[in-house]
CSV table of C-alpha atoms in Angstrom, one decimal:
chain,number,residue,atom,x,y,z
A,1,UNK,CA,37.5,103.5,123.5
A,2,UNK,CA,40.1,103.1,120.9
A,3,UNK,CA,39.6,99.7,119.1
A,4,UNK,CA,42.8,99.3,117.4
A,5,UNK,CA,46.5,100.7,117.9
A,6,UNK,CA,46.9,104.1,116.3
A,7,UNK,CA,49.5,104.5,113.6
A,8,UNK,CA,53.0,104.3,115.2
A,9,UNK,CA,54.4,107.6,116.1
A,10,UNK,CA,57.1,108.7,113.7
A,11,UNK,CA,59.4,109.7,116.6
A,12,UNK,CA,59.9,108.2,120.0
A,13,UNK,CA,57.4,109.3,122.8
A,14,UNK,CA,58.5,108.2,126.3
A,15,UNK,CA,57.0,109.2,129.8
A,16,UNK,CA,57.7,109.5,133.3
A,17,UNK,CA,54.4,108.8,135.6
A,18,UNK,CA,55.1,109.3,139.2
A,19,UNK,CA,52.3,109.2,142.0
A,20,UNK,CA,51.8,112.3,144.0
A,21,UNK,CA,52.1,110.5,147.5
A,22,UNK,CA,54.4,112.7,149.3
A,23,UNK,CA,57.8,114.3,148.4
A,24,UNK,CA,58.9,113.2,144.9
A,25,UNK,CA,61.3,110.3,145.0
A,26,UNK,CA,64.8,110.8,143.6
A,27,UNK,CA,63.9,107.7,141.3
A,28,UNK,CA,61.5,109.7,139.6
A,29,UNK,CA,64.4,112.1,138.5
A,30,UNK,CA,66.7,109.2,137.7
A,31,UNK,CA,63.9,107.8,135.4
A,32,UNK,CA,63.3,111.3,133.9
A,33,UNK,CA,66.9,111.6,132.9
A,34,UNK,CA,67.2,108.5,131.1
A,35,UNK,CA,63.8,109.0,129.3
A,36,UNK,CA,64.7,112.5,128.3
A,37,UNK,CA,68.3,111.8,127.3
A,38,UNK,CA,67.0,109.3,124.6
A,39,UNK,CA,64.0,111.5,123.6
A,40,UNK,CA,66.1,114.5,123.0
A,41,UNK,CA,68.6,112.6,121.1
A,42,UNK,CA,66.0,111.1,118.9
A,43,UNK,CA,64.0,114.5,118.7
A,44,UNK,CA,61.0,112.7,120.3
A,45,UNK,CA,58.3,113.9,122.8
A,46,UNK,CA,58.6,113.7,126.6
A,47,UNK,CA,55.4,113.4,128.5
A,48,UNK,CA,55.0,114.0,132.3
A,49,UNK,CA,51.7,112.0,133.4
A,50,UNK,CA,50.5,112.1,137.1
A,51,UNK,CA,49.1,108.6,138.1
A,52,UNK,CA,46.9,109.9,141.1
A,53,UNK,CA,44.5,106.9,141.4
A,54,UNK,CA,45.8,105.7,144.8
A,55,UNK,CA,43.5,108.1,146.6
A,56,UNK,CA,44.2,106.6,150.3
A,57,UNK,CA,48.0,108.0,149.7
A,58,UNK,CA,47.1,111.1,147.5
A,59,UNK,CA,49.1,114.3,148.7
A,60,UNK,CA,47.6,117.6,147.1
A,61,UNK,CA,51.0,119.4,147.8
A,62,UNK,CA,53.2,116.7,146.0
A,63,UNK,CA,52.1,117.3,142.4
A,64,UNK,CA,53.4,121.0,142.9
A,65,UNK,CA,56.9,119.8,144.2
A,66,UNK,CA,57.0,117.4,141.4
A,67,UNK,CA,56.8,120.1,138.9
A,68,UNK,CA,59.1,122.4,140.9
A,69,UNK,CA,62.1,119.8,141.6
A,70,UNK,CA,62.0,118.4,138.0
A,71,UNK,CA,62.1,122.0,136.6
A,72,UNK,CA,64.8,122.9,139.1
A,73,UNK,CA,66.8,120.1,137.6
A,74,UNK,CA,66.0,121.1,133.9
A,75,UNK,CA,64.4,117.8,133.3
A,76,UNK,CA,61.5,119.6,131.5
A,77,UNK,CA,58.7,117.8,129.7
A,78,UNK,CA,56.6,118.6,126.2
A,79,UNK,CA,53.3,117.5,127.6
A,80,UNK,CA,52.0,117.2,131.0
A,81,UNK,CA,49.0,118.4,133.4
A,82,UNK,CA,50.6,121.9,133.7
A,83,UNK,CA,51.5,122.5,130.0
A,84,UNK,CA,48.8,120.5,128.4
A,85,UNK,CA,49.2,118.7,124.9
A,86,UNK,CA,47.3,116.8,122.6
A,87,UNK,CA,46.4,113.9,124.8
A,88,UNK,CA,45.1,115.7,127.7
A,89,UNK,CA,44.1,115.3,130.4
A,90,UNK,CA,47.4,113.9,131.9
A,91,UNK,CA,46.1,113.2,135.3
A,92,UNK,CA,44.6,109.7,135.7
A,93,UNK,CA,41.9,110.9,138.1
A,94,UNK,CA,40.6,113.2,135.3
A,95,UNK,CA,40.5,110.1,132.8
A,96,UNK,CA,37.9,107.9,134.6
A,97,UNK,CA,35.5,107.7,131.7
A,98,UNK,CA,38.6,106.6,129.7
A,99,UNK,CA,39.1,103.2,131.4
A,100,UNK,CA,35.6,102.2,131.9
A,101,UNK,CA,35.0,101.1,128.2
A,102,UNK,CA,38.2,98.9,128.4
A,103,UNK,CA,37.1,97.4,131.5
A,104,UNK,CA,33.6,96.5,130.1
A,105,UNK,CA,35.3,94.9,127.0
A,106,UNK,CA,37.4,92.8,129.1
A,107,UNK,CA,34.5,91.4,131.2
A,108,UNK,CA,32.5,90.8,127.9
A,109,UNK,CA,35.2,89.0,126.4
A,110,UNK,CA,35.6,86.7,129.4
A,111,UNK,CA,39.1,88.2,130.4
A,112,UNK,CA,37.8,89.9,133.5
A,113,UNK,CA,35.1,89.2,136.2
A,114,UNK,CA,33.5,90.9,139.3
A,115,UNK,CA,34.7,90.1,142.7
A,116,UNK,CA,32.7,90.6,145.8
A,117,UNK,CA,35.1,89.3,148.5
A,118,UNK,CA,35.4,91.5,151.3
A,119,UNK,CA,38.7,92.9,152.7
A,120,UNK,CA,38.4,90.6,155.9
A,121,UNK,CA,38.0,87.3,153.6
A,122,UNK,CA,40.8,88.4,151.5
A,123,UNK,CA,43.2,88.9,154.5
A,124,UNK,CA,42.1,85.6,156.1
A,125,UNK,CA,42.6,83.9,152.7
A,126,UNK,CA,46.3,85.2,152.4
A,127,UNK,CA,46.9,84.4,156.1
A,128,UNK,CA,45.8,80.7,155.4
A,129,UNK,CA,48.0,80.4,152.1
A,130,UNK,CA,51.0,81.7,154.2
A,131,UNK,CA,50.4,79.0,157.1
A,132,UNK,CA,50.2,76.4,154.5
A,133,UNK,CA,53.2,77.7,152.5
A,134,UNK,CA,51.0,77.9,149.2
A,135,UNK,CA,51.5,80.3,146.6
A,136,UNK,CA,49.7,83.5,147.6
A,137,UNK,CA,46.9,84.8,145.2
A,138,UNK,CA,43.3,85.1,145.0
A,139,UNK,CA,41.5,81.9,144.9
A,140,UNK,CA,38.9,82.7,142.4
A,141,UNK,CA,35.9,82.3,144.7
A,142,UNK,CA,33.8,84.8,142.7
A,143,UNK,CA,34.6,83.5,139.1
A,144,UNK,CA,31.6,82.5,137.2
A,145,UNK,CA,29.2,83.6,140.0
A,146,UNK,CA,26.4,86.1,139.6
A,147,UNK,CA,25.9,88.7,142.5
A,148,UNK,CA,23.1,86.9,144.0
A,149,UNK,CA,24.9,83.5,143.9
A,150,UNK,CA,28.0,85.0,145.7
A,151,UNK,CA,25.9,86.9,148.0
A,152,UNK,CA,24.9,83.8,149.6
A,153,UNK,CA,28.5,83.0,150.5
A,154,UNK,CA,30.7,84.2,153.3
A,155,UNK,CA,32.8,87.3,153.1
A,156,UNK,CA,30.4,89.3,150.6
A,157,UNK,CA,30.6,93.0,150.1
A,158,UNK,CA,28.1,94.9,148.2
A,159,UNK,CA,30.7,96.8,145.9
A,160,UNK,CA,32.7,94.6,143.7
A,161,UNK,CA,36.1,95.3,142.2
A,162,UNK,CA,37.0,93.8,138.9
A,163,UNK,CA,39.8,91.3,138.5
A,164,UNK,CA,41.8,90.0,135.3
A,165,UNK,CA,41.1,86.1,134.7
A,166,UNK,CA,44.7,85.1,134.1
A,167,UNK,CA,44.8,81.8,131.9
A,168,UNK,CA,47.1,79.0,133.1
A,169,UNK,CA,49.2,79.3,129.9
A,170,UNK,CA,49.7,83.1,130.6
A,171,UNK,CA,53.0,84.5,128.9
A,172,UNK,CA,55.7,84.8,131.4
A,173,UNK,CA,58.5,86.2,129.2
A,174,UNK,CA,59.1,89.6,127.4
A,175,UNK,CA,61.7,91.5,125.4
A,176,UNK,CA,63.6,94.1,127.4
A,177,UNK,CA,65.4,96.9,125.7
A,178,UNK,CA,68.1,96.6,128.4
A,179,UNK,CA,67.9,93.2,129.5
A,180,UNK,CA,66.9,90.9,126.6
A,181,UNK,CA,64.6,88.1,127.1
A,182,UNK,CA,63.5,88.4,130.5
A,183,UNK,CA,61.2,85.7,132.6
A,184,UNK,CA,58.7,86.9,135.2
A,185,UNK,CA,56.4,84.7,137.7
A,186,UNK,CA,53.0,83.8,136.3
A,187,UNK,CA,50.5,86.8,137.3
A,188,UNK,CA,47.5,86.2,139.7
A,189,UNK,CA,44.2,87.5,138.9
A,190,UNK,CA,45.1,91.2,139.5
A,191,UNK,CA,42.5,93.8,140.5
A,192,UNK,CA,42.2,96.3,137.5
A,193,UNK,CA,39.2,98.5,138.7
A,194,UNK,CA,38.8,99.2,142.6
A,195,UNK,CA,35.7,99.4,144.3
A,196,UNK,CA,35.7,103.1,144.4
A,197,UNK,CA,35.6,103.1,140.7
A,198,UNK,CA,39.4,104.1,140.0
A,199,UNK,CA,41.6,101.7,137.9
A,200,UNK,CA,44.6,100.3,139.4
A,201,UNK,CA,48.1,101.0,138.1
A,202,UNK,CA,48.0,97.8,135.9
A,203,UNK,CA,45.0,98.9,134.0
A,204,UNK,CA,45.5,102.5,133.7
A,205,UNK,CA,49.2,102.3,132.8
A,206,UNK,CA,48.2,100.1,129.7
A,207,UNK,CA,45.3,102.4,128.8
A,208,UNK,CA,47.0,105.6,129.0
A,209,UNK,CA,50.4,104.5,127.5
A,210,UNK,CA,48.4,103.2,124.4
A,211,UNK,CA,46.1,106.2,124.2
A,212,UNK,CA,49.1,108.7,124.5
A,213,UNK,CA,51.2,106.8,121.9
A,214,UNK,CA,54.1,105.9,124.2
A,215,UNK,CA,56.7,104.0,122.5
A,216,UNK,CA,58.8,103.1,125.2
A,217,UNK,CA,58.0,102.4,128.8
A,218,UNK,CA,61.2,103.1,131.1
A,219,UNK,CA,60.7,102.2,134.7
A,220,UNK,CA,62.1,100.6,137.8
A,221,UNK,CA,63.1,96.9,137.9
A,222,UNK,CA,60.6,96.3,140.5
A,223,UNK,CA,57.9,96.4,137.9
A,224,UNK,CA,59.4,93.3,136.0
A,225,UNK,CA,56.8,91.1,137.8
A,226,UNK,CA,54.1,93.3,136.6
A,227,UNK,CA,54.9,93.3,132.9
A,228,UNK,CA,53.2,89.9,132.0
A,229,UNK,CA,49.9,91.3,133.2
A,230,UNK,CA,50.4,94.3,130.9
A,231,UNK,CA,51.3,92.1,128.0
A,232,UNK,CA,48.1,90.1,128.5
A,233,UNK,CA,45.9,93.3,128.7
A,234,UNK,CA,47.5,94.5,125.6
A,235,UNK,CA,47.0,91.2,123.9
A,236,UNK,CA,43.2,91.0,125.1
A,237,UNK,CA,42.6,94.4,124.0
A,238,UNK,CA,44.2,93.9,120.5
A,239,UNK,CA,46.7,96.7,121.2
A,240,UNK,CA,50.4,96.7,120.1
A,241,UNK,CA,52.5,97.0,123.4
A,242,UNK,CA,55.3,99.4,123.7
A,243,UNK,CA,59.1,98.4,124.2
A,244,UNK,CA,60.1,97.8,127.9
A,245,UNK,CA,63.2,98.9,129.6
A,246,UNK,CA,63.5,98.2,133.2
A,247,UNK,CA,66.1,100.3,135.1
A,248,UNK,CA,68.2,98.9,138.0
A,249,UNK,CA,67.0,100.0,141.5
A,250,UNK,CA,69.1,102.7,143.3
A,251,UNK,CA,70.8,101.2,146.5
A,252,UNK,CA,72.4,102.2,149.4
A,253,UNK,CA,76.0,101.2,150.5
A,254,UNK,CA,74.6,98.2,152.1
A,255,UNK,CA,72.7,97.4,148.9
A,256,UNK,CA,69.3,98.0,150.2
A,257,UNK,CA,66.8,100.0,148.4
A,258,UNK,CA,66.7,103.7,148.8
A,259,UNK,CA,63.6,104.8,150.6
A,260,UNK,CA,62.2,107.8,151.7
A,261,UNK,CA,61.2,106.3,155.2
A,262,UNK,CA,64.9,105.5,155.8
A,263,UNK,CA,67.0,107.8,153.7
A,264,UNK,CA,66.6,111.4,153.6
A,265,UNK,CA,68.3,111.6,150.3
A,266,UNK,CA,65.6,109.5,148.7
A,267,UNK,CA,63.3,112.7,148.7
A,268,UNK,CA,64.1,114.8,145.7
A,269,UNK,CA,63.5,118.2,147.8
A,270,UNK,CA,66.4,117.3,149.9
A,271,UNK,CA,69.0,118.0,147.3
A,272,UNK,CA,68.0,121.7,147.0
A,273,UNK,CA,67.6,122.0,150.9
A,274,UNK,CA,71.1,120.7,151.3
A,275,UNK,CA,72.8,123.1,148.7
A,276,UNK,CA,73.5,120.8,145.7
A,277,UNK,CA,73.5,122.4,142.2
A,278,UNK,CA,70.9,120.9,139.8
A,279,UNK,CA,73.6,120.5,137.3
A,280,UNK,CA,75.6,118.3,139.6
A,281,UNK,CA,72.7,116.3,140.7
A,282,UNK,CA,71.8,115.5,137.1
A,283,UNK,CA,75.5,114.8,136.3
A,284,UNK,CA,75.7,112.5,139.5
A,285,UNK,CA,72.3,110.6,138.3
A,286,UNK,CA,73.9,110.3,134.8
A,287,UNK,CA,76.8,108.2,136.5
A,288,UNK,CA,74.2,105.7,138.1
A,289,UNK,CA,73.9,102.5,136.2
A,290,UNK,CA,75.7,104.1,133.2
A,291,UNK,CA,79.5,104.1,132.3
A,292,UNK,CA,81.5,107.8,132.0
A,293,UNK,CA,82.6,108.6,128.8
A,294,UNK,CA,86.3,108.2,127.9
A,295,UNK,CA,88.7,111.1,127.4
A,296,UNK,CA,91.2,111.3,124.6
A,297,UNK,CA,93.7,110.0,127.1
A,298,UNK,CA,91.5,107.2,127.9
A,299,UNK,CA,90.5,108.3,131.4
A,300,UNK,CA,86.9,108.6,132.6
A,301,UNK,CA,85.1,111.8,132.0
A,302,UNK,CA,83.0,112.1,135.1
A,303,UNK,CA,81.9,115.7,134.8
A,304,UNK,CA,79.5,116.2,131.9
A,305,UNK,CA,76.3,118.2,131.0
A,306,UNK,CA,73.0,116.8,130.0
A,307,UNK,CA,73.6,117.6,126.4
A,308,UNK,CA,76.7,115.5,126.5
A,309,UNK,CA,74.7,112.7,128.2
A,310,UNK,CA,71.9,112.8,125.6
A,311,UNK,CA,74.3,112.9,122.6
A,312,UNK,CA,76.0,109.7,123.2
A,313,UNK,CA,73.2,107.8,125.0
A,314,UNK,CA,72.4,104.2,124.4
A,315,UNK,CA,70.2,101.7,126.1
A,316,UNK,CA,72.8,98.9,125.5
A,317,UNK,CA,75.4,100.8,127.9
A,318,UNK,CA,72.9,100.8,130.7
A,319,UNK,CA,74.4,98.4,133.6
A,320,UNK,CA,71.6,96.2,135.1
A,321,UNK,CA,73.6,95.9,138.5
A,322,UNK,CA,71.9,98.3,140.9
A,323,UNK,CA,74.0,101.4,141.2
A,324,UNK,CA,75.3,102.4,144.8
A,325,UNK,CA,74.1,106.0,145.9
A,326,UNK,CA,77.6,107.2,146.6
A,327,UNK,CA,76.9,110.7,148.4
A,328,UNK,CA,80.7,111.3,148.9
A,329,UNK,CA,80.9,111.2,145.1
A,330,UNK,CA,78.1,113.6,144.8
A,331,UNK,CA,79.8,115.9,147.1
A,332,UNK,CA,83.0,115.9,145.2
A,333,UNK,CA,81.1,116.6,141.8
A,334,UNK,CA,79.1,119.4,143.6
A,335,UNK,CA,82.3,121.1,144.8
A,336,UNK,CA,83.9,121.0,141.2
A,337,UNK,CA,80.8,122.6,139.9
A,338,UNK,CA,80.7,125.4,142.6
A,339,UNK,CA,84.4,126.2,141.8
A,340,UNK,CA,83.4,126.5,138.0
A,341,UNK,CA,80.6,128.8,138.6
A,342,UNK,CA,81.3,132.5,137.7
A,343,UNK,CA,81.4,134.5,140.9
A,344,UNK,CA,78.2,136.7,140.2
A,345,UNK,CA,76.4,133.5,139.5
A,346,UNK,CA,77.5,131.8,142.8
A,347,UNK,CA,76.9,134.9,144.8
A,348,UNK,CA,73.3,134.7,143.3
A,349,UNK,CA,72.8,131.1,144.3
A,350,UNK,CA,74.1,131.6,147.9
A,351,UNK,CA,71.7,134.4,148.4
A,352,UNK,CA,68.5,132.4,149.3
A,353,UNK,CA,70.5,130.1,151.6
A,354,UNK,CA,71.9,133.4,153.5
A,355,UNK,CA,68.4,134.8,153.6
A,356,UNK,CA,66.9,131.6,155.1
A,357,UNK,CA,69.7,131.6,157.7
A,358,UNK,CA,68.9,135.1,158.5
A,359,UNK,CA,72.7,136.3,157.6
A,360,UNK,CA,70.9,138.7,154.9
A,361,UNK,CA,67.4,140.2,154.9
A,362,UNK,CA,64.9,139.9,152.3
A,363,UNK,CA,66.1,143.2,150.4
A,364,UNK,CA,69.9,143.3,150.9
A,365,UNK,CA,71.3,146.8,150.2
A,366,UNK,CA,73.8,147.5,147.4
A,367,UNK,CA,76.8,147.6,150.0
A,368,UNK,CA,75.7,144.3,151.1
A,369,UNK,CA,75.5,142.6,147.8
A,370,UNK,CA,78.9,144.2,146.9
A,371,UNK,CA,80.4,142.8,150.0
A,372,UNK,CA,78.9,139.3,149.3
A,373,UNK,CA,80.5,139.2,145.8
A,374,UNK,CA,84.0,139.7,147.4
A,375,UNK,CA,83.2,137.1,150.2
A,376,UNK,CA,82.1,134.6,147.5
A,377,UNK,CA,85.5,134.7,145.9
A,378,UNK,CA,87.1,133.8,149.0
A,379,UNK,CA,84.8,130.9,150.0
A,380,UNK,CA,84.2,129.0,146.7
A,381,UNK,CA,87.0,126.6,147.4
A,382,UNK,CA,85.9,125.9,150.7
A,383,UNK,CA,82.4,124.6,150.1
A,384,UNK,CA,81.0,121.3,148.9
A,385,UNK,CA,77.5,122.5,149.5
A,386,UNK,CA,75.8,125.8,149.2
A,387,UNK,CA,74.1,125.4,152.8
A,388,UNK,CA,77.7,125.7,154.1
A,389,UNK,CA,77.8,129.2,153.2
A,390,UNK,CA,75.8,131.0,156.0
A,391,UNK,CA,78.5,129.9,158.6
A,392,UNK,CA,81.3,131.1,156.5
A,393,UNK,CA,79.5,134.2,155.3
A,394,UNK,CA,77.7,135.3,158.7
A,395,UNK,CA,80.8,136.9,160.3
A,396,UNK,CA,81.1,139.5,157.5
A,397,UNK,CA,77.5,140.8,158.3
A,398,UNK,CA,77.6,140.6,162.2
A,399,UNK,CA,78.3,143.6,164.5
A,400,UNK,CA,81.9,142.9,166.0
A,401,UNK,CA,80.6,143.0,169.6
A,402,UNK,CA,78.2,140.3,168.4
A,403,UNK,CA,80.3,137.9,167.0
A,404,UNK,CA,80.1,134.4,168.6
A,405,UNK,CA,83.4,132.4,169.1
A,406,UNK,CA,82.8,129.0,168.6
A,407,UNK,CA,83.9,126.8,171.6
A,408,UNK,CA,86.0,124.5,169.5
A,409,UNK,CA,87.8,127.4,168.4
A,410,UNK,CA,88.2,128.9,171.8
A,411,UNK,CA,89.5,125.5,173.2
A,412,UNK,CA,91.8,125.4,170.6
A,413,UNK,CA,93.9,128.6,171.6
A,414,UNK,CA,97.1,128.1,172.8
A,415,UNK,CA,99.0,129.9,175.7
A,416,UNK,CA,100.8,132.3,173.5
A,417,UNK,CA,97.3,133.5,171.9
A,418,UNK,CA,97.3,136.8,174.1
A,419,UNK,CA,100.9,137.6,172.9
A,420,UNK,CA,100.0,136.7,169.2
A,421,UNK,CA,97.1,139.2,169.4
A,422,UNK,CA,99.1,141.8,170.9
A,423,UNK,CA,101.7,141.5,168.1
A,424,UNK,CA,98.8,141.6,165.6
A,425,UNK,CA,97.2,144.6,166.9
A,426,UNK,CA,100.5,146.8,166.9
A,427,UNK,CA,101.4,145.5,163.5
A,428,UNK,CA,97.8,146.4,161.9
A,429,UNK,CA,97.6,149.6,163.6
A,430,UNK,CA,100.8,150.5,161.8
A,431,UNK,CA,99.1,150.2,158.3
A,432,UNK,CA,98.2,153.4,156.9
A,433,UNK,CA,94.4,153.8,155.9
A,434,UNK,CA,93.1,157.2,154.8
A,435,UNK,CA,89.8,158.5,156.4
A,436,UNK,CA,86.8,159.6,154.3
A,437,UNK,CA,86.3,159.5,150.7
A,438,UNK,CA,89.5,158.8,148.9
A,439,UNK,CA,91.0,160.6,146.1
A,440,UNK,CA,93.2,158.8,143.5
A,441,UNK,CA,96.3,159.7,145.3
A,442,UNK,CA,95.0,158.5,148.8
A,443,UNK,CA,93.8,155.3,147.4
A,444,UNK,CA,97.5,154.6,146.2
A,445,UNK,CA,98.5,155.2,149.9
A,446,UNK,CA,96.1,152.8,151.3
A,447,UNK,CA,97.8,149.8,152.9
A,448,UNK,CA,94.9,148.0,153.9
A,449,UNK,CA,94.9,145.1,151.3
A,450,UNK,CA,95.6,141.5,151.7
A,451,UNK,CA,99.1,141.4,150.5
A,452,UNK,CA,100.3,144.2,152.9
A,453,UNK,CA,98.1,142.9,155.9
A,454,UNK,CA,99.9,139.6,155.4
A,455,UNK,CA,103.4,141.1,155.1
A,456,UNK,CA,102.9,142.9,158.3
A,457,UNK,CA,101.6,140.0,160.3
A,458,UNK,CA,104.3,137.6,159.1
A,459,UNK,CA,107.0,140.2,160.0
A,460,UNK,CA,105.5,140.7,163.5
A,461,UNK,CA,104.4,137.0,164.4
A,462,UNK,CA,106.4,134.4,162.1
A,463,UNK,CA,109.5,136.3,162.1
A,464,UNK,CA,109.1,138.6,165.3
A,465,UNK,CA,107.9,135.9,167.5
A,466,UNK,CA,109.6,132.9,165.9
A,467,UNK,CA,106.3,130.9,165.3
A,468,UNK,CA,105.6,128.5,162.5
A,469,UNK,CA,103.3,129.8,159.9
A,470,UNK,CA,101.0,126.9,160.4
A,471,UNK,CA,100.3,127.9,163.9
A,472,UNK,CA,100.9,131.6,164.0
A,473,UNK,CA,97.6,132.9,162.9
A,474,UNK,CA,94.9,130.7,164.8
A,475,UNK,CA,94.2,133.0,167.3
A,476,UNK,CA,93.7,135.7,164.5
A,477,UNK,CA,91.4,133.6,162.6
A,478,UNK,CA,89.2,132.9,165.7
A,479,UNK,CA,89.0,136.6,166.5
A,480,UNK,CA,87.9,137.5,163.1
A,481,UNK,CA,85.7,134.7,162.2
A,482,UNK,CA,84.9,133.1,165.5
A,483,UNK,CA,85.8,129.8,163.8
A,484,UNK,CA,88.7,127.3,163.7
A,485,UNK,CA,88.2,127.1,159.8
A,486,UNK,CA,87.5,130.0,157.9
A,487,UNK,CA,87.7,132.0,154.7
A,488,UNK,CA,91.4,133.2,153.8
A,489,UNK,CA,92.4,135.3,156.8
A,490,UNK,CA,94.1,138.3,155.3
A,491,UNK,CA,91.3,138.6,152.5
A,492,UNK,CA,88.7,138.4,155.2
A,493,UNK,CA,90.6,141.2,157.0
A,494,UNK,CA,90.8,143.3,153.9
A,495,UNK,CA,86.8,142.9,153.3
A,496,UNK,CA,86.2,143.8,157.1
A,497,UNK,CA,88.3,146.9,157.1
A,498,UNK,CA,90.8,148.1,159.7
A,499,UNK,CA,88.3,149.2,162.1
A,500,UNK,CA,86.4,146.0,162.4
A,501,UNK,CA,89.5,143.8,162.1
A,502,UNK,CA,91.1,145.4,165.1
A,503,UNK,CA,87.9,145.7,167.1
A,504,UNK,CA,87.6,141.9,166.9
A,505,UNK,CA,91.4,141.4,167.9
A,506,UNK,CA,90.9,143.7,170.8
A,507,UNK,CA,87.7,141.9,171.8
A,508,UNK,CA,89.3,138.5,172.1
A,509,UNK,CA,92.4,139.9,173.4
A,510,UNK,CA,90.3,141.4,176.4
A,511,UNK,CA,88.4,138.2,176.9
A,512,UNK,CA,91.6,136.2,177.3
A,513,UNK,CA,92.8,138.5,180.2
């Protein structure tokens, strides 16, 4: 055990320390972002520590998800279980020998004691306290007793835990980097070593933060009430505590705390499933509890990179009021990022969603990929999420006779739909499209281009039939895409080609009788 605080690190060392108990929480990314912004600004070190001492809730797949999702967001760490580092191991379950000497010292110094109370006795004790409207907390039945003395009393269990012996004058205030002087309730006799030999969070976090040289502990405000316990442990062990910063909790629109049980977006994996871009998610998290920068004209700059956020970061700017998790704002941001992507980059990001949906196979052909690039240019302004792409893209890869017409699109057709389709078929049949491999001269004579397709259809339907442009092309959109809302119509027809376009128009026309 380290007997005294090591020399202070010359640069800040911060950490994020999630528990692998299921899908990683979005709050983990939120905390990681603020930690990492400060670390990179100060040229310090960022540590990922896995706090896996809760063996009852431990989920073996959660740790891998944690690495995957944080890496996807670009919130990368300098030290951790997967990359190693000078303070390894970085999993608490692999550090059990580290904690035992600290526990033994606390017991020897009279700051901790063994407790043999059974789970049943503790439950009955809490129930009684609640009925009598007394403060809940351990009643210290085991304090000052040997095992033999305690065994003669009710509610005894063979395997004890170890509890802190909190003095009446325990400090209840501490300095917070974000909040200033903070007051918290007086702590009770917290368990610091469980019956299974694993430390609780309270002991492990103090020992690990000390041994790993952590300079700033940044965590959610729900840990404010626990901080006096940690300050006590630092004092008893003769260690210098880190600086504390307690971030406001993420809230739903009704001000309730976001939870994985009630809110799917509390799961960090949900954002990739839904088709959010990682840079948009990071940008959005950076707007929570933190003011946007001001542009030269004084307006808020709501779209920024991690580098922008880190460069100007200051703890003093953090707003302690719980930020509202506004998914509409995230959707808007994501759409902005999608439209800013290079077409090849966007097509590459769409590909996994199209393959998952079965629109494209595992190994698409060069022709299919070339078509995807053309389609991507059409649909980039029509998506807020990458997951919306399969519905927009699928019509371009399905056989003409297998295209499904959505019921709402079919129901929206007017009585003049057959006449509109007849006029469109005649007009498009009149466009010259050379057969076979085109020579340069033949390519110049090819009339199957969006501009000429549009001109022919406007002449035939808008001018020829006297229909308003807003209503004229609905039947054509339905025939070509199967949807009421689709990518740009004339460009879609150009990509599909004359043969497929006419086949789809004729098919819908025949179905209408």
